[in-house]
Amino acid sequence: MKRRDFLKIGIVGAASAAAGLTGLRGASGAEGAGPVYRILGRTGLKVTVVSFGAMLTPEHEVMEAAFDLGINYVDTARRYMNGRNEEIVGRALKGRRDKVFVATKTQPGSISRKDIITDVETSLSKLKTDRIDVIQLHNLTGKDKTRIMEPETRAALLELRKEGKVRFFGVTTHTDQAEVLDALLADPERLFDTALVGYNFKSAPAVKEAIARAAKAGVGITAMKTQAGGYKTEALGKMSPHQAALKWALMDQNVTHAIPGMKDMSMLQEDMSVMGMRFTARDARVLDRYAEAVKGVYCHLCAICEPTCPKKVAISIINRSLLYAESYGALDLARSTYAEIGTASSASACGACEVCVAQCAHGLDIGLKMKRAKSLFA
């Protein structure tokens, strides 16, 4: 569905965001009465519980429609879409900047003052804005959570905030989420305000518990990867698990909001309609069926397997790269994510083993996944 189609049926042209959302729900048969907000931890930002993940959005009109309907938070990064994603977000923000909070990220390898400041200055230019509401250190894991305490990084962030170029600080984490969240709380100065966390109905209880601890301490929690891969499966027929998965994440009151990726108007319609909807027994059944259908391909990104690999292969990052390629259809993002891994930790290292001995706690055939990655990325 194109934005002009929204306009034709009188959704985007509604007099207010609430009215627009009501119209959208009416078109989709969904329940609810308007945008739903929660406060993003100690930042005090009042954000819509369904916010916009822009990572794979190729057309700025999709974001424009979302913002006109009341979604007031967008998450991007310069590395998405080979650097074009921030530019697309910038076009969507034109004339709407004061109505939308903007979150972006530093480059994963940036630590020094020079690199952090360069990242932010470049993002400001691409986004065509004078400030970033939440600047996030990208892709922290248990192995490099020390970036939280890196003196040059922290000094650069404080300098940028003093200049008014950024407002709040955050981190993002797909793997070892509980470790990363606890590291934020162990910081005596509590420098970081938010955490963007991979969290869904397949997450371990330890992640849910860590989110609760962080939220109690005032850290604003943004959920990502809420769709548990978002794989297309014939097992559910025409039934989509996406709304059920999103509702599951938002059911946790320690989660401020979620940023499902929305490529087009249909995804916007499906995700936005969730605001105010209840998680039901039927949703639970849908998620059970989806989980069963994807159990042979979905990686929890927990990295529990990695100590069992004698070659120290970065299995969780490789599997995340496969997820981007095979489910999201984002081969460029998959390759750039894979490129972050050194050769010694890539799937190429698997060539030295006749049989894969790495053990997945959830039954995935790791050897098969590494062969697949090698064929796609090596």
CSV table of C-alpha atoms in Angstrom, one decimal:
chain,number,residue,atom,x,y,z
A,1,MET,CA,0.0,0.0,0.0
A,2,LYS,CA,1.4,3.4,-1.0
A,3,ARG,CA,1.1,6.6,1.0
A,4,ARG,CA,-1.2,8.0,-1.6
A,5,ASP,CA,-3.5,5.1,-1.0
A,6,PHE,CA,-3.6,6.0,2.7
A,7,LEU,CA,-4.5,9.5,1.7
A,8,LYS,CA,-7.3,8.3,-0.6
A,9,ILE,CA,-9.0,6.4,2.2
A,10,GLY,CA,-8.6,9.4,4.5
A,11,ILE,CA,-6.2,7.9,7.0
A,12,VAL,CA,-3.2,10.1,6.7
A,13,GLY,CA,-5.3,13.1,6.1
A,14,ALA,CA,-7.0,12.8,9.4
A,15,ALA,CA,-7.1,16.0,11.5
A,16,SER,CA,-5.1,14.5,14.3
A,17,ALA,CA,-2.8,11.6,14.9
A,18,ALA,CA,-5.3,9.9,17.1
A,19,ALA,CA,-8.0,10.2,14.5
A,20,GLY,CA,-5.6,8.9,11.9
A,21,LEU,CA,-4.7,5.9,14.0
A,22,THR,CA,-8.4,5.2,14.6
A,23,GLY,CA,-8.9,5.3,10.9
A,24,LEU,CA,-6.1,2.9,10.4
A,25,ARG,CA,-7.5,0.5,12.9
A,26,GLY,CA,-10.8,0.7,11.2
A,27,ALA,CA,-9.2,-0.3,8.0
A,28,SER,CA,-7.5,-3.2,9.5
A,29,GLY,CA,-10.2,-4.4,11.9
A,30,ALA,CA,-8.0,-3.8,14.9
A,31,GLU,CA,-9.0,-2.6,18.4
A,32,GLY,CA,-7.7,0.4,20.3
A,33,ALA,CA,-8.4,4.1,20.7
A,34,GLY,CA,-5.3,6.0,19.7
A,35,PRO,CA,-1.5,6.1,20.1
A,36,VAL,CA,-0.2,4.6,23.3
A,37,TYR,CA,2.8,6.1,25.1
A,38,ARG,CA,5.3,5.2,27.7
A,39,ILE,CA,8.1,7.1,29.3
A,40,LEU,CA,11.6,6.1,28.1
A,41,GLY,CA,13.3,5.7,31.5
A,42,ARG,CA,15.0,8.7,33.0
A,43,THR,CA,15.1,10.5,29.7
A,44,GLY,CA,11.5,11.5,30.3
A,45,LEU,CA,10.8,11.2,26.6
A,46,LYS,CA,7.2,10.2,26.0
A,47,VAL,CA,7.3,7.7,23.1
A,48,THR,CA,4.8,5.6,21.3
A,49,VAL,CA,5.0,2.0,22.3
A,50,VAL,CA,5.2,1.0,18.7
A,51,SER,CA,8.0,3.1,17.3
A,52,PHE,CA,9.7,3.0,13.9
A,53,GLY,CA,12.6,0.7,13.1
A,54,ALA,CA,14.0,2.2,9.9
A,55,MET,CA,16.8,-0.2,9.2
A,56,LEU,CA,15.2,-1.7,6.0
A,57,THR,CA,12.9,1.1,4.9
A,58,PRO,CA,13.7,2.1,1.3
A,59,GLU,CA,11.1,4.9,0.9
A,60,HIS,CA,10.8,7.9,3.1
A,61,GLU,CA,7.0,8.1,2.4
A,62,VAL,CA,6.5,5.1,4.7
A,63,MET,CA,8.0,7.0,7.6
A,64,GLU,CA,6.2,10.1,6.7
A,65,ALA,CA,2.9,8.2,7.0
A,66,ALA,CA,4.0,6.8,10.4
A,67,PHE,CA,4.9,10.2,11.8
A,68,ASP,CA,1.7,11.7,10.5
A,69,LEU,CA,-0.2,9.0,12.2
A,70,GLY,CA,1.5,9.7,15.6
A,71,ILE,CA,4.5,7.4,15.8
A,72,ASN,CA,7.1,9.7,17.4
A,73,TYR,CA,10.3,7.8,17.6
A,74,VAL,CA,12.6,6.5,14.8
A,75,ASP,CA,15.7,4.3,15.1
A,76,THR,CA,18.3,4.3,12.4
A,77,ALA,CA,22.1,3.9,11.9
A,78,ARG,CA,24.5,5.2,9.3
A,79,ARG,CA,25.7,1.7,8.5
A,80,TYR,CA,22.2,0.6,7.4
A,81,MET,CA,21.6,0.3,3.7
A,82,ASN,CA,25.3,1.2,3.0
A,83,GLY,CA,24.9,4.5,4.7
A,84,ARG,CA,21.7,5.6,2.9
A,85,ASN,CA,19.3,4.9,5.7
A,86,GLU,CA,20.0,8.1,7.7
A,87,GLU,CA,19.5,10.1,4.5
A,88,ILE,CA,16.1,8.5,4.0
A,89,VAL,CA,15.1,9.2,7.6
A,90,GLY,CA,16.3,12.8,7.1
A,91,ARG,CA,13.9,13.2,4.2
A,92,ALA,CA,11.0,11.9,6.2
A,93,LEU,CA,11.8,14.3,9.1
A,94,LYS,CA,11.6,17.4,6.9
A,95,GLY,CA,8.9,19.6,8.4
A,96,ARG,CA,8.3,17.1,11.2
A,97,ARG,CA,11.5,17.2,13.2
A,98,ASP,CA,10.0,18.7,16.4
A,99,LYS,CA,7.4,15.9,16.5
A,100,VAL,CA,9.8,12.9,16.3
A,101,PHE,CA,12.6,11.7,18.5
A,102,VAL,CA,15.6,10.5,16.6
A,103,ALA,CA,17.9,7.7,17.7
A,104,THR,CA,21.0,6.6,15.7
A,105,LYS,CA,24.2,4.8,16.4
A,106,THR,CA,28.0,5.2,16.3
A,107,GLN,CA,29.9,2.8,14.1
A,108,PRO,CA,30.5,-0.6,15.9
A,109,GLY,CA,34.3,-0.1,15.9
A,110,SER,CA,34.3,3.5,17.1
A,111,ILE,CA,35.9,4.1,20.5
A,112,SER,CA,38.3,7.1,20.2
A,113,ARG,CA,37.1,10.7,20.7
A,114,LYS,CA,37.9,11.4,17.1
A,115,ASP,CA,35.8,8.5,15.8
A,116,ILE,CA,32.8,9.1,18.1
A,117,ILE,CA,32.7,12.8,17.2
A,118,THR,CA,33.1,12.1,13.5
A,119,ASP,CA,30.3,9.5,13.7
A,120,VAL,CA,27.9,12.0,15.3
A,121,GLU,CA,28.8,14.9,13.0
A,122,THR,CA,28.3,12.7,9.9
A,123,SER,CA,24.9,11.5,11.3
A,124,LEU,CA,23.8,15.0,11.9
A,125,SER,CA,24.6,15.9,8.3
A,126,LYS,CA,22.9,12.8,6.8
A,127,LEU,CA,19.8,13.3,9.0
A,128,LYS,CA,19.8,17.1,8.2
A,129,THR,CA,19.1,17.9,11.9
A,130,ASP,CA,21.0,19.9,14.5
A,131,ARG,CA,20.6,17.3,17.3
A,132,ILE,CA,20.2,13.6,17.9
A,133,ASP,CA,17.9,12.6,20.8
A,134,VAL,CA,19.5,9.3,21.6
A,135,ILE,CA,23.0,8.3,20.4
A,136,GLN,CA,23.8,4.7,20.9
A,137,LEU,CA,27.0,2.6,21.0
A,138,HIS,CA,26.3,-0.1,18.5
A,139,ASN,CA,26.4,-3.9,19.0
A,140,LEU,CA,27.8,-4.4,22.5
A,141,THR,CA,28.3,-8.0,23.7
A,142,GLY,CA,29.7,-9.6,26.8
A,143,LYS,CA,33.2,-9.6,25.2
A,144,ASP,CA,33.3,-5.9,24.6
A,145,LYS,CA,31.0,-4.5,27.2
A,146,THR,CA,34.0,-2.6,28.5
A,147,ARG,CA,33.2,0.0,25.8
A,148,ILE,CA,30.7,1.3,28.3
A,149,MET,CA,33.6,2.5,30.5
A,150,GLU,CA,36.0,3.6,27.7
A,151,PRO,CA,37.3,7.0,28.9
A,152,GLU,CA,37.7,8.5,25.4
A,153,THR,CA,34.2,7.4,24.3
A,154,ARG,CA,32.6,8.8,27.4
A,155,ALA,CA,34.5,12.1,27.2
A,156,ALA,CA,33.4,12.5,23.6
A,157,LEU,CA,29.8,11.8,24.4
A,158,LEU,CA,29.8,14.4,27.2
A,159,GLU,CA,31.4,16.9,24.9
A,160,LEU,CA,28.8,16.4,22.3
A,161,ARG,CA,26.0,16.7,24.8
A,162,LYS,CA,27.5,20.0,26.1
A,163,GLU,CA,27.5,21.3,22.6
A,164,GLY,CA,23.8,20.4,22.2
A,165,LYS,CA,24.4,17.9,19.4
A,166,VAL,CA,23.1,14.9,21.4
A,167,ARG,CA,20.7,14.6,24.3
A,168,PHE,CA,20.9,11.1,25.7
A,169,PHE,CA,23.2,8.1,25.6
A,170,GLY,CA,22.3,4.5,24.9
A,171,VAL,CA,23.7,1.2,23.9
A,172,THR,CA,22.5,-1.6,21.7
A,173,THR,CA,22.9,-5.4,22.2
A,174,HIS,CA,21.8,-8.5,20.4
A,175,THR,CA,24.0,-11.0,22.3
A,176,ASP,CA,24.7,-11.4,26.0
A,177,GLN,CA,22.0,-8.9,26.7
A,178,ALA,CA,21.9,-9.6,30.4
A,179,GLU,CA,25.6,-9.0,30.8
A,180,VAL,CA,25.5,-5.8,28.9
A,181,LEU,CA,22.5,-4.5,30.8
A,182,ASP,CA,24.1,-5.4,34.1
A,183,ALA,CA,27.3,-3.6,33.0
A,184,LEU,CA,25.2,-0.4,32.5
A,185,LEU,CA,24.1,-0.7,36.1
A,186,ALA,CA,27.6,-1.4,37.4
A,187,ASP,CA,28.7,2.0,36.0
A,188,PRO,CA,29.0,4.2,39.1
A,189,GLU,CA,28.2,7.3,37.1
A,190,ARG,CA,25.3,5.6,35.2
A,191,LEU,CA,26.2,7.5,32.1
A,192,PHE,CA,23.9,5.6,29.7
A,193,ASP,CA,20.2,6.4,29.7
A,194,THR,CA,18.8,3.7,27.3
A,195,ALA,CA,19.3,0.2,26.0
A,196,LEU,CA,18.1,-1.2,22.7
A,197,VAL,CA,17.8,-4.9,23.4
A,198,GLY,CA,17.1,-8.0,21.3
A,199,TYR,CA,14.0,-9.3,23.1
A,200,ASN,CA,11.2,-11.6,22.1
A,201,PHE,CA,9.0,-14.6,23.2
A,202,LYS,CA,12.0,-16.9,22.7
A,203,SER,CA,14.4,-14.9,24.9
A,204,ALA,CA,15.8,-16.6,28.0
A,205,PRO,CA,14.4,-15.7,31.4
A,206,ALA,CA,17.7,-14.1,32.3
A,207,VAL,CA,17.2,-11.4,29.7
A,208,LYS,CA,13.7,-10.6,31.0
A,209,GLU,CA,15.1,-10.4,34.5
A,210,ALA,CA,18.0,-8.1,33.4
A,211,ILE,CA,15.5,-5.8,31.6
A,212,ALA,CA,13.5,-5.6,34.8
A,213,ARG,CA,16.6,-4.6,36.8
A,214,ALA,CA,17.6,-2.0,34.3
A,215,ALA,CA,14.2,-0.5,34.0
A,216,LYS,CA,13.9,-0.3,37.8
A,217,ALA,CA,17.2,1.7,37.7
A,218,GLY,CA,15.8,4.2,35.2
A,219,VAL,CA,17.2,2.8,32.0
A,220,GLY,CA,14.8,3.2,29.2
A,221,ILE,CA,14.3,-0.2,27.4
A,222,THR,CA,13.7,-0.3,23.6
A,223,ALA,CA,13.0,-3.8,22.3
A,224,MET,CA,14.2,-5.0,18.9
A,225,LYS,CA,14.2,-8.3,17.1
A,226,THR,CA,10.7,-8.8,18.6
A,227,GLN,CA,9.6,-11.0,15.6
A,228,ALA,CA,12.1,-13.8,16.4
A,229,GLY,CA,13.5,-13.7,13.0
A,230,GLY,CA,10.3,-12.8,11.1
A,231,TYR,CA,10.7,-15.9,8.9
A,232,LYS,CA,8.0,-16.6,6.4
A,233,THR,CA,6.6,-20.0,7.0
A,234,GLU,CA,3.9,-22.1,5.3
A,235,ALA,CA,3.0,-23.8,8.6
A,236,LEU,CA,0.8,-20.8,9.6
A,237,GLY,CA,-0.9,-20.4,6.3
A,238,LYS,CA,-2.1,-16.8,5.8
A,239,MET,CA,-1.9,-16.2,9.5
A,240,SER,CA,0.9,-13.7,10.5
A,241,PRO,CA,2.7,-14.1,13.8
A,242,HIS,CA,4.0,-10.6,13.8
A,243,GLN,CA,1.3,-8.8,15.8
A,244,ALA,CA,1.3,-11.6,18.4
A,245,ALA,CA,5.1,-11.3,18.7
A,246,LEU,CA,4.9,-7.5,19.1
A,247,LYS,CA,2.1,-7.7,21.6
A,248,TRP,CA,4.2,-10.3,23.6
A,249,ALA,CA,7.1,-7.9,23.9
A,250,LEU,CA,4.9,-4.9,24.8
A,251,MET,CA,3.1,-6.9,27.4
A,252,ASP,CA,6.3,-6.5,29.5
A,253,GLN,CA,5.8,-3.2,31.3
A,254,ASN,CA,9.5,-2.9,31.8
A,255,VAL,CA,9.8,-2.5,28.0
A,256,THR,CA,9.1,1.1,27.1
A,257,HIS,CA,8.6,0.5,23.4
A,258,ALA,CA,9.5,-1.6,20.4
A,259,ILE,CA,11.0,-0.7,17.0
A,260,PRO,CA,9.7,-3.3,14.5
A,261,GLY,CA,11.3,-2.8,11.1
A,262,MET,CA,8.8,-1.6,8.6
A,263,LYS,CA,9.6,-1.7,4.9
A,264,ASP,CA,6.3,-0.7,3.5
A,265,MET,CA,2.8,0.6,4.3
A,266,SER,CA,1.4,-2.9,4.8
A,267,MET,CA,4.0,-3.5,7.6
A,268,LEU,CA,3.2,-0.1,9.0
A,269,GLN,CA,-0.5,-1.0,9.1
A,270,GLU,CA,0.1,-4.4,10.7
A,271,ASP,CA,2.5,-3.1,13.4
A,272,MET,CA,0.9,0.2,14.3
A,273,SER,CA,-2.5,-1.4,14.8
A,274,VAL,CA,-1.0,-3.3,17.8
A,275,MET,CA,-1.0,-0.2,20.0
A,276,GLY,CA,-3.6,-0.8,22.7
A,277,MET,CA,-4.2,-4.4,21.8
A,278,ARG,CA,-4.2,-7.2,24.3
A,279,PHE,CA,-2.1,-10.3,24.2
A,280,THR,CA,-4.6,-13.2,24.0
A,281,ALA,CA,-4.7,-17.0,24.3
A,282,ARG,CA,-5.0,-17.1,20.5
A,283,ASP,CA,-1.7,-15.0,20.2
A,284,ALA,CA,0.0,-17.5,22.5
A,285,ARG,CA,-1.1,-20.4,20.2
A,286,VAL,CA,0.1,-18.5,17.1
A,287,LEU,CA,3.5,-18.0,18.7
A,288,ASP,CA,3.7,-21.7,19.7
A,289,ARG,CA,3.0,-22.7,16.1
A,290,TYR,CA,5.5,-20.2,14.7
A,291,ALA,CA,8.2,-21.3,17.2
A,292,GLU,CA,7.7,-24.9,16.1
A,293,ALA,CA,7.9,-23.9,12.4
A,294,VAL,CA,11.2,-22.0,12.8
A,295,LYS,CA,13.0,-24.1,15.4
A,296,GLY,CA,15.4,-25.5,12.8
A,297,VAL,CA,16.5,-22.1,11.5
A,298,TYR,CA,16.0,-19.5,14.3
A,299,CYS,CA,19.1,-18.7,16.3
A,300,HIS,CA,18.5,-17.2,19.8
A,301,LEU,CA,21.8,-15.2,19.4
A,302,CYS,CA,22.6,-16.3,23.0
A,303,ALA,CA,26.2,-17.3,22.1
A,304,ILE,CA,26.0,-20.2,24.6
A,305,CYS,CA,27.5,-22.3,21.9
A,306,GLU,CA,30.6,-20.3,21.3
A,307,PRO,CA,32.7,-21.7,24.2
A,308,THR,CA,32.1,-25.2,22.8
A,309,CYS,CA,33.8,-24.3,19.5
A,310,PRO,CA,37.5,-25.0,19.5
A,311,LYS,CA,38.1,-22.4,16.8
A,312,LYS,CA,36.3,-19.6,18.7
A,313,VAL,CA,34.1,-18.9,15.7
A,314,ALA,CA,31.7,-16.0,16.2
A,315,ILE,CA,28.7,-18.2,15.7
A,316,SER,CA,26.1,-15.7,17.0
A,317,ILE,CA,27.2,-12.9,14.7
A,318,ILE,CA,27.4,-15.2,11.8
A,319,ASN,CA,23.9,-16.5,12.5
A,320,ARG,CA,22.7,-12.9,12.7
A,321,SER,CA,24.2,-12.2,9.3
A,322,LEU,CA,22.3,-15.2,8.0
A,323,LEU,CA,19.1,-13.8,9.5
A,324,TYR,CA,19.6,-10.6,7.7
A,325,ALA,CA,20.2,-12.3,4.4
A,326,GLU,CA,17.7,-15.1,4.5
A,327,SER,CA,14.7,-13.6,6.4
A,328,TYR,CA,15.1,-9.8,6.0
A,329,GLY,CA,16.4,-10.1,2.4
A,330,ALA,CA,19.1,-7.5,3.3
A,331,LEU,CA,22.2,-9.0,1.8
A,332,ASP,CA,24.2,-5.8,2.0
A,333,LEU,CA,23.6,-5.5,5.8
A,334,ALA,CA,24.3,-9.2,6.1
A,335,ARG,CA,27.7,-8.8,4.4
A,336,SER,CA,28.6,-5.7,6.4
A,337,THR,CA,27.7,-7.5,9.7
A,338,TYR,CA,29.8,-10.5,8.7
A,339,ALA,CA,32.7,-8.3,7.7
A,340,GLU,CA,32.9,-7.1,11.3
A,341,ILE,CA,34.2,-10.6,12.2
A,342,GLY,CA,37.9,-11.2,11.8
A,343,THR,CA,38.9,-14.0,9.4
A,344,ALA,CA,40.1,-16.1,12.3
A,345,SER,CA,36.6,-16.1,13.8
A,346,SER,CA,34.6,-16.3,10.6
A,347,ALA,CA,33.0,-19.4,9.1
A,348,SER,CA,36.2,-19.9,7.1
A,349,ALA,CA,37.8,-21.1,10.3
A,350,CYS,CA,35.4,-24.1,10.3
A,351,GLY,CA,37.4,-25.6,7.4
A,352,ALA,CA,39.9,-27.0,9.9
A,353,CYS,CA,37.3,-29.2,11.5
A,354,GLU,CA,36.0,-32.4,9.8
A,355,VAL,CA,32.9,-32.4,12.1
A,356,CYS,CA,31.4,-29.5,13.9
A,357,VAL,CA,31.5,-30.1,17.7
A,358,ALA,CA,29.9,-26.8,18.7
A,359,GLN,CA,26.7,-27.5,20.6
A,360,CYS,CA,23.5,-25.4,20.4
A,361,ALA,CA,21.4,-25.3,23.5
A,362,HIS,CA,18.3,-25.1,21.3
A,363,GLY,CA,19.1,-27.8,18.8
A,364,LEU,CA,20.3,-25.9,15.8
A,365,ASP,CA,22.7,-27.7,13.4
A,366,ILE,CA,25.6,-25.2,13.8
A,367,GLY,CA,27.8,-27.0,11.3
A,368,LEU,CA,25.1,-26.6,8.6
A,369,LYS,CA,24.6,-22.9,9.4
A,370,MET,CA,28.3,-22.2,9.2
A,371,LYS,CA,28.5,-24.0,5.8
A,372,ARG,CA,25.6,-21.8,4.6
A,373,ALA,CA,27.4,-18.7,5.8
A,374,LYS,CA,30.6,-19.7,4.1
A,375,SER,CA,28.8,-20.1,0.8
A,376,LEU,CA,27.1,-16.8,1.1
A,377,PHE,CA,29.8,-14.5,2.6
A,378,ALA,CA,33.3,-16.1,2.3
